[in-house]
Tab-separated table of C-alpha atoms in Angstrom:
chain	number	residue	atom	x	y	z
A	420	MET	CA	7.947	48.553	-5.199
A	421	LYS	CA	10.185	47.514	-8.044
A	422	ILE	CA	10.878	43.787	-8.578
A	423	PHE	CA	14.190	42.947	-10.101
A	424	PRO	CA	14.285	40.329	-12.865
A	425	SER	CA	17.017	38.411	-11.032
A	426	TYR	CA	14.718	38.072	-8.005
A	427	ILE	CA	11.935	36.607	-10.177
A	428	TYR	CA	14.398	34.269	-11.869
A	429	PHE	CA	15.785	33.076	-8.536
A	430	SER	CA	12.307	32.559	-7.034
A	431	THR	CA	11.077	30.610	-10.039
A	432	LEU	CA	14.208	28.494	-10.124
A	433	SER	CA	13.908	27.752	-6.382
A	434	ILE	CA	10.286	26.660	-6.711
A	435	LEU	CA	11.066	24.415	-9.689
A	436	CYS	CA	13.985	22.812	-7.852
A	437	MET	CA	11.771	22.080	-4.860
A	438	LEU	CA	9.049	20.572	-7.039
A	439	PHE	CA	11.288	18.276	-9.065
A	440	SER	CA	13.940	17.291	-6.558
A	441	CYS	CA	11.747	16.388	-3.623
A	442	SER	CA	10.289	12.920	-3.383
A	443	PRO	CA	6.821	12.455	-1.935
A	444	PRO	CA	6.730	12.507	1.844
A	445	PRO	CA	6.650	9.042	3.386
A	446	PRO	CA	3.282	7.849	4.683
A	447	GLU	CA	2.773	7.652	8.412
A	448	ALA	CA	3.075	4.271	10.156
A	449	ALA	CA	-0.595	4.407	11.232
A	450	PHE	CA	-1.668	4.836	7.590
A	451	ILE	CA	0.404	1.827	6.504
A	452	ILE	CA	-0.940	-0.345	9.325
A	453	GLU	CA	-4.536	0.526	8.394
A	454	LYS	CA	-3.733	-0.307	4.784
A	455	LEU	CA	-2.115	-3.650	5.705
A	456	LYS	CA	-4.620	-4.969	8.243
A	457	GLY	CA	-6.720	-7.894	7.038
A	458	SER	CA	-6.543	-11.440	5.702
A	459	TYR	CA	-4.422	-12.460	2.706
A	460	CYS	CA	-4.696	-15.856	1.006
A	461	ALA	CA	-3.345	-18.023	-1.784
A	462	ASN	CA	-5.224	-21.099	-2.867
A	463	GLY	CA	-3.836	-24.099	-4.666
A	464	GLU	CA	-2.679	-27.562	-3.721
A	465	THR	CA	-1.117	-25.899	-0.692
A	466	GLU	CA	-3.232	-23.128	0.845
A	467	TYR	CA	-1.787	-20.108	2.625
A	468	ARG	CA	-3.323	-17.469	4.843
A	469	LEU	CA	-1.681	-14.459	6.490
A	470	ILE	CA	-3.719	-12.399	8.955
A	471	LEU	CA	-2.437	-8.993	10.061
A	472	LYS	CA	-3.924	-6.998	12.918
A	473	ASP	CA	-2.619	-3.783	14.515
A	474	SER	CA	0.747	-5.261	15.463
A	475	THR	CA	0.318	-9.040	15.327
A	476	TYR	CA	0.398	-11.644	12.587
A	477	TYR	CA	-0.919	-15.173	12.169
A	478	SER	CA	0.394	-17.268	9.270
A	479	ILE	CA	-1.193	-20.590	8.245
A	480	ARG	CA	-0.104	-23.179	5.679
A	481	ARG	CA	-2.358	-26.120	4.792
A	482	SER	CA	-0.691	-28.697	2.579
A	483	PRO	CA	-1.744	-32.158	1.331
A	484	GLY	CA	-1.034	-35.054	3.643
A	485	ILE	CA	1.587	-37.671	2.875
A	486	LEU	CA	-0.963	-40.060	1.344
A	487	GLN	CA	-2.644	-37.279	-0.724
A	488	THR	CA	-5.923	-37.733	1.115
A	489	GLN	CA	-8.577	-35.055	1.501
A	490	THR	CA	-7.063	-34.171	4.869
A	491	LYS	CA	-4.591	-31.301	4.842
A	492	VAL	CA	-1.710	-30.842	7.258
A	493	ARG	CA	-2.019	-27.513	9.029
A	494	GLU	CA	1.021	-25.543	10.201
A	495	SER	CA	0.983	-22.088	11.749
A	496	CYS	CA	3.002	-19.454	13.491
A	497	LYS	CA	2.074	-16.180	15.105
A	498	GLY	CA	3.779	-13.227	16.657
A	499	VAL	CA	4.448	-9.520	16.446
A	500	TYR	CA	5.332	-7.495	13.376
A	501	ARG	CA	6.903	-4.046	13.305
A	502	LEU	CA	7.074	-1.318	10.715
A	503	ILE	CA	10.589	0.092	10.496
A	504	PHE	CA	11.471	3.348	8.715
A	505	GLU	CA	15.066	3.162	7.431
A	506	GLU	CA	16.766	5.152	4.685
A	507	ASN	CA	13.495	6.618	3.362
A	508	THR	CA	11.810	3.182	3.125
A	509	TRP	CA	9.197	1.364	5.186
A	510	ILE	CA	10.037	-2.258	6.010
A	511	ILE	CA	7.724	-4.787	7.632
A	512	ARG	CA	9.566	-7.056	10.043
A	513	PHE	CA	7.878	-10.230	11.284
A	514	GLU	CA	9.439	-11.331	14.539
A	515	SER	CA	10.059	-14.967	15.352
A	516	ASP	CA	7.368	-17.168	16.900
A	517	PRO	CA	9.036	-18.852	19.903
A	518	ASN	CA	6.582	-21.769	19.692
A	519	PRO	CA	5.509	-22.286	16.063
A	520	GLN	CA	3.087	-25.066	15.209
A	521	ALA	CA	5.258	-26.025	12.235
A	522	VAL	CA	8.270	-28.077	11.292
A	523	VAL	CA	11.454	-25.987	11.800
A	524	GLU	CA	9.711	-22.716	10.855
A	525	THR	CA	9.972	-19.545	12.901
A	526	CYS	CA	8.275	-17.170	10.407
A	527	GLU	CA	10.935	-14.528	10.999
A	528	GLN	CA	10.982	-12.380	7.824
A	529	GLU	CA	11.259	-8.831	6.613
A	530	TYR	CA	10.631	-7.124	3.323
A	531	LEU	CA	10.099	-3.741	1.751
A	532	VAL	CA	6.606	-2.200	1.844
A	533	TRP	CA	7.154	1.383	0.606
A	534	ASN	CA	9.956	3.520	-0.789
A	535	ALA	CA	10.130	7.071	-2.102
A	536	LYS	CA	10.939	6.036	-5.667
A	537	ASP	CA	8.242	3.381	-6.249
A	538	GLY	CA	5.606	4.112	-3.593
A	539	PHE	CA	3.848	1.020	-2.232
A	540	ILE	CA	5.804	-2.017	-3.412
A	541	ILE	CA	2.939	-4.245	-2.250
A	542	GLY	CA	0.394	-2.528	-4.533
A	543	GLU	CA	-2.045	0.335	-4.223
A	544	GLU	CA	-5.523	-1.159	-4.630
A	545	THR	CA	-4.866	-4.901	-4.613
A	546	LEU	CA	-2.306	-5.571	-1.933
A	547	THR	CA	0.019	-8.513	-2.400
A	548	LEU	CA	2.153	-9.695	0.494
A	549	ARG	CA	4.325	-12.795	0.838
A	550	GLU	CA	3.320	-15.451	3.317
A	551	LEU	CA	5.893	-16.476	5.889
A	552	PHE	CA	6.514	-20.158	5.136
A	553	ASP	CA	7.321	-20.356	1.416
A	554	GLN	CA	7.208	-16.669	0.382
A	555	VAL	CA	4.165	-17.352	-1.839
A	556	PRO	CA	2.305	-14.160	-2.888
A	557	VAL	CA	-0.984	-13.785	-0.996
A	558	THR	CA	-3.814	-11.303	-1.697
A	559	ARG	CA	-7.045	-10.297	-0.006
A	560	ALA	CA	-9.079	-11.272	-3.083
A	561	ALA	CA	-8.135	-14.959	-2.702
A	562	CYS	CA	-9.646	-15.262	0.793
A	563	ASP	CA	-13.177	-15.923	-0.432
A	564	THR	CA	-12.709	-19.707	-0.321
A	565	TRP	CA	-11.333	-19.959	3.230
């Protein structure tokens, strides 16, 4: 069997085009959920905690009282979150809490988790999310003091 040089050229060119033009395949929703599940915290004068389970969230903010006493005012909201795949990106969408234990907060938010260009926007090893009250970055590593 004789192979023509144009056939080899075309095959090589096709393989190279596929390798360089294709972005990585998007991760499955189940993989992202497993990656996201857990507790995320930020500690400071105001403390934040965001807990994600399979499809639910619980967001807590503890801030100093009006008189700056040792007592902190606790606010919270909880509800359902969804992962949405749109235009080759994964978005996490936190749905509104119909009865939040907070002042005028519903915790309804959404932000980008993954895209084909950058991969995981929230990090690979140390995940950083934004809590739902003030959009403060929260990480798993900060939860040791809660």
